[in-house]
Amino acid sequence: IDVGGKLESDDIIYVKTNISVGSKISTPKYLFAEQIEVGGKIRALQVICEDLAVGESIKTEKGIFVLNKLKIGKEAVIEGPIIGNIVSIGKKSKAEDIYGTTIEIGKLVEVQNVFGKDLLIKDNANIKGKVEYVNSLESGIDVIFEFEPKKVDQMPKFPVADNNPEDIINKASELQKQL
């Protein structure tokens, strides 16, 4: 699906391949796709995909699950937990909790909690909650840590109702059969 403006639905949005939207995707339910690219905003109960790129903002109740790579543009606002393999948050953005294998937090970014295996936190970022990492933490100049970063043996469980990636994939398959 390639839309220059808005993609809105009152039901689940499920696309087997890619969604590319210029300004906004909106649904009060689930948003599923292999790849999602949005220049502007996403509003959904939960976003589940392989790859996601968003320019302005994401607002979810149950979070964002990205099985491969998530890229958030600069000055974006993300509401809801982020769970991904490779997570990149652009300069001057704001996010809540982030869980990932490899996480890059840009300059002047404000984040609540960060849990990952390998973390790169760039200059002047502000981490207001916990930072837990399994393998490595690299931080830039003048990063503000509300609490001392902690090296851990394993990442914590995701704090959302649908917290098992296999369950999420199974849910997507079940929904596909219903559509």
CSV table of C-alpha atoms in Angstrom, one decimal:
chain,number,residue,atom,x,y,z
A,1,ILE,CA,0.0,0.0,0.0
A,2,ASP,CA,1.4,3.4,-1.0
A,3,VAL,CA,-0.6,6.4,0.2
A,4,GLY,CA,0.5,10.0,-0.2
A,5,GLY,CA,-1.7,11.3,2.7
A,6,LYS,CA,-3.6,9.3,5.4
A,7,LEU,CA,-4.5,5.7,5.9
A,8,GLU,CA,-7.3,5.4,8.5
A,9,SER,CA,-9.5,2.5,9.5
A,10,ASP,CA,-11.9,1.6,12.3
A,11,ASP,CA,-10.7,-2.0,12.2
A,12,ILE,CA,-7.4,-3.9,12.2
A,13,ILE,CA,-5.0,-2.8,9.5
A,14,TYR,CA,-3.2,-6.0,8.2
A,15,VAL,CA,-1.0,-5.8,5.2
A,16,LYS,CA,1.1,-8.8,4.1
A,17,THR,CA,3.9,-6.7,2.6
A,18,ASN,CA,4.7,-2.9,2.9
A,19,ILE,CA,2.8,0.2,3.9
A,20,SER,CA,4.2,3.6,2.9
A,21,VAL,CA,2.2,6.6,4.0
A,22,GLY,CA,3.0,10.3,3.7
A,23,SER,CA,1.3,11.8,6.8
A,24,LYS,CA,-0.7,9.4,9.1
A,25,ILE,CA,-1.8,5.9,9.8
A,26,SER,CA,-4.6,5.6,12.3
A,27,THR,CA,-6.6,2.7,13.8
A,28,PRO,CA,-8.1,2.0,17.2
A,29,LYS,CA,-7.0,-1.6,16.8
A,30,TYR,CA,-3.8,-3.5,15.7
A,31,LEU,CA,-1.5,-2.4,12.8
A,32,PHE,CA,0.3,-5.3,11.2
A,33,ALA,CA,2.7,-5.2,8.2
A,34,GLU,CA,6.0,-6.5,7.0
A,35,GLN,CA,7.4,-3.0,6.6
A,36,ILE,CA,5.9,0.3,7.6
A,37,GLU,CA,7.2,3.7,6.5
A,38,VAL,CA,5.4,6.8,7.7
A,39,GLY,CA,6.6,10.4,7.2
A,40,GLY,CA,4.3,11.6,9.9
A,41,LYS,CA,2.3,9.9,12.7
A,42,ILE,CA,1.0,6.4,13.7
A,43,ARG,CA,-1.9,5.9,16.1
A,44,ALA,CA,-2.8,2.3,16.9
A,45,LEU,CA,-3.6,0.0,19.8
A,46,GLN,CA,-0.4,-1.9,18.9
A,47,VAL,CA,2.1,-1.9,16.0
A,48,ILE,CA,3.7,-5.2,14.9
A,49,CYS,CA,6.0,-5.4,12.0
A,50,GLU,CA,9.4,-6.5,10.6
A,51,ASP,CA,10.7,-3.0,10.0
A,52,LEU,CA,9.4,0.4,10.9
A,53,ALA,CA,10.5,4.0,10.0
A,54,VAL,CA,8.5,6.9,11.4
A,55,GLY,CA,9.2,10.6,11.0
A,56,GLU,CA,7.1,12.4,13.7
A,57,SER,CA,5.3,10.3,16.3
A,58,ILE,CA,3.8,7.0,17.4
A,59,LYS,CA,1.1,6.6,20.0
A,60,THR,CA,0.1,3.1,21.2
A,61,GLU,CA,-1.5,1.6,24.2
A,62,LYS,CA,0.1,-1.9,23.9
A,63,GLY,CA,3.4,-0.9,22.4
A,64,ILE,CA,5.5,-1.2,19.3
A,65,PHE,CA,7.0,-4.6,18.3
A,66,VAL,CA,9.6,-4.6,15.6
A,67,LEU,CA,11.1,-7.9,14.8
A,68,ASN,CA,14.0,-6.3,12.8
A,69,LYS,CA,14.8,-2.6,12.7
A,70,LEU,CA,13.0,0.5,14.0
A,71,LYS,CA,14.1,4.0,13.0
A,72,ILE,CA,12.5,7.0,14.6
A,73,GLY,CA,13.2,10.4,13.0
A,74,LYS,CA,14.5,13.5,14.8
A,75,GLU,CA,12.2,15.4,17.2
A,76,ALA,CA,9.7,12.6,17.3
A,77,VAL,CA,7.5,11.7,20.2
A,78,ILE,CA,6.8,8.0,21.0
A,79,GLU,CA,4.1,6.9,23.5
A,80,GLY,CA,4.1,3.3,24.4
A,81,PRO,CA,6.9,0.8,25.0
A,82,ILE,CA,9.2,0.0,22.1
A,83,ILE,CA,10.4,-3.6,21.7
A,84,GLY,CA,12.8,-4.3,18.8
A,85,ASN,CA,15.9,-6.0,17.6
A,86,ILE,CA,17.7,-2.8,16.3
A,87,VAL,CA,16.3,0.4,17.6
A,88,SER,CA,17.4,3.9,16.5
A,89,ILE,CA,15.9,7.0,18.1
A,90,GLY,CA,16.6,10.3,16.3
A,91,LYS,CA,18.0,13.5,17.7
A,92,LYS,CA,15.8,15.5,20.1
A,93,SER,CA,13.1,12.8,20.3
A,94,LYS,CA,11.2,11.7,23.4
A,95,ALA,CA,10.3,8.0,24.2
A,96,GLU,CA,9.1,5.9,27.0
A,97,ASP,CA,10.6,2.5,27.6
A,98,ILE,CA,12.9,0.9,25.1
A,99,TYR,CA,13.8,-2.8,24.9
A,100,GLY,CA,16.1,-4.1,22.2
A,101,THR,CA,19.2,-6.0,21.2
A,102,THR,CA,21.0,-3.0,19.8
A,103,ILE,CA,19.8,0.4,20.8
A,104,GLU,CA,21.1,3.8,19.6
A,105,ILE,CA,19.7,6.9,21.3
A,106,GLY,CA,20.5,10.1,19.5
A,107,LYS,CA,21.7,13.4,20.8
A,108,LEU,CA,19.5,15.4,23.2
A,109,VAL,CA,17.0,12.5,23.3
A,110,GLU,CA,14.8,12.1,26.4
A,111,VAL,CA,13.9,8.5,27.4
A,112,GLN,CA,12.3,6.8,30.4
A,113,ASN,CA,13.9,3.3,30.7
A,114,VAL,CA,16.4,1.5,28.4
A,115,PHE,CA,16.9,-2.3,28.4
A,116,GLY,CA,19.2,-3.8,25.8
A,117,LYS,CA,22.1,-6.0,25.0
A,118,ASP,CA,24.3,-3.3,23.3
A,119,LEU,CA,23.6,0.4,23.9
A,120,LEU,CA,24.9,3.6,22.3
A,121,ILE,CA,23.7,6.7,24.0
A,122,LYS,CA,24.8,9.9,22.3
A,123,ASP,CA,25.7,13.4,23.7
A,124,ASN,CA,23.4,15.2,26.0
A,125,ALA,CA,20.7,12.5,26.1
A,126,ASN,CA,18.6,12.3,29.3
A,127,ILE,CA,17.7,8.9,30.7
A,128,LYS,CA,15.1,9.5,33.4
A,129,GLY,CA,14.7,5.9,34.5
A,130,LYS,CA,16.7,2.6,34.6
A,131,VAL,CA,19.4,1.6,32.1
A,132,GLU,CA,20.2,-2.1,32.0
A,133,TYR,CA,22.4,-3.7,29.5
A,134,VAL,CA,23.7,-7.2,28.9
A,135,ASN,CA,26.9,-6.7,26.8
A,136,SER,CA,28.0,-3.1,26.3
A,137,LEU,CA,27.1,0.5,27.0
A,138,GLU,CA,28.8,3.4,25.2
A,139,SER,CA,27.7,6.9,26.2
A,140,GLY,CA,28.6,10.3,24.8
A,141,ILE,CA,29.4,13.6,26.5
A,142,ASP,CA,27.1,15.0,29.2
A,143,VAL,CA,24.6,12.2,29.1
A,144,ILE,CA,22.3,12.4,32.2
A,145,PHE,CA,21.5,9.2,33.9
A,146,GLU,CA,18.9,9.5,36.7
A,147,PHE,CA,20.2,6.1,38.0
A,148,GLU,CA,23.5,4.4,37.6
A,149,PRO,CA,23.5,2.1,34.5
A,150,LYS,CA,23.5,-1.5,35.5
A,151,LYS,CA,25.1,-4.5,33.7
A,152,VAL,CA,22.8,-7.5,33.9
A,153,ASP,CA,22.8,-11.2,32.9
A,154,GLN,CA,19.6,-11.0,30.9
A,155,MET,CA,17.0,-8.5,29.8
A,156,PRO,CA,13.8,-8.2,31.8
A,157,LYS,CA,10.4,-9.5,30.6
A,158,PHE,CA,8.5,-7.0,28.4
A,159,PRO,CA,6.0,-5.1,30.5
A,160,VAL,CA,3.0,-5.4,28.2
A,161,ALA,CA,0.1,-7.9,28.0
A,162,ASP,CA,1.3,-9.4,24.7
A,163,ASN,CA,4.9,-9.8,25.8
A,164,ASN,CA,6.0,-12.9,23.9
A,165,PRO,CA,7.1,-12.3,20.3
A,166,GLU,CA,6.0,-15.8,19.3
A,167,ASP,CA,2.5,-15.1,20.6
A,168,ILE,CA,2.5,-11.8,18.6
A,169,ILE,CA,3.5,-13.6,15.4
A,170,ASN,CA,0.8,-16.3,16.1
A,171,LYS,CA,-1.8,-13.6,16.7
A,172,ALA,CA,-0.9,-12.0,13.4
A,173,SER,CA,-1.3,-15.3,11.6
A,174,GLU,CA,-4.7,-15.9,13.3
A,175,LEU,CA,-5.8,-12.4,12.3
A,176,GLN,CA,-4.7,-13.0,8.7
A,177,LYS,CA,-6.9,-16.1,8.5
A,178,GLN,CA,-9.9,-14.1,9.7
A,179,LEU,CA,-9.5,-11.4,7.1
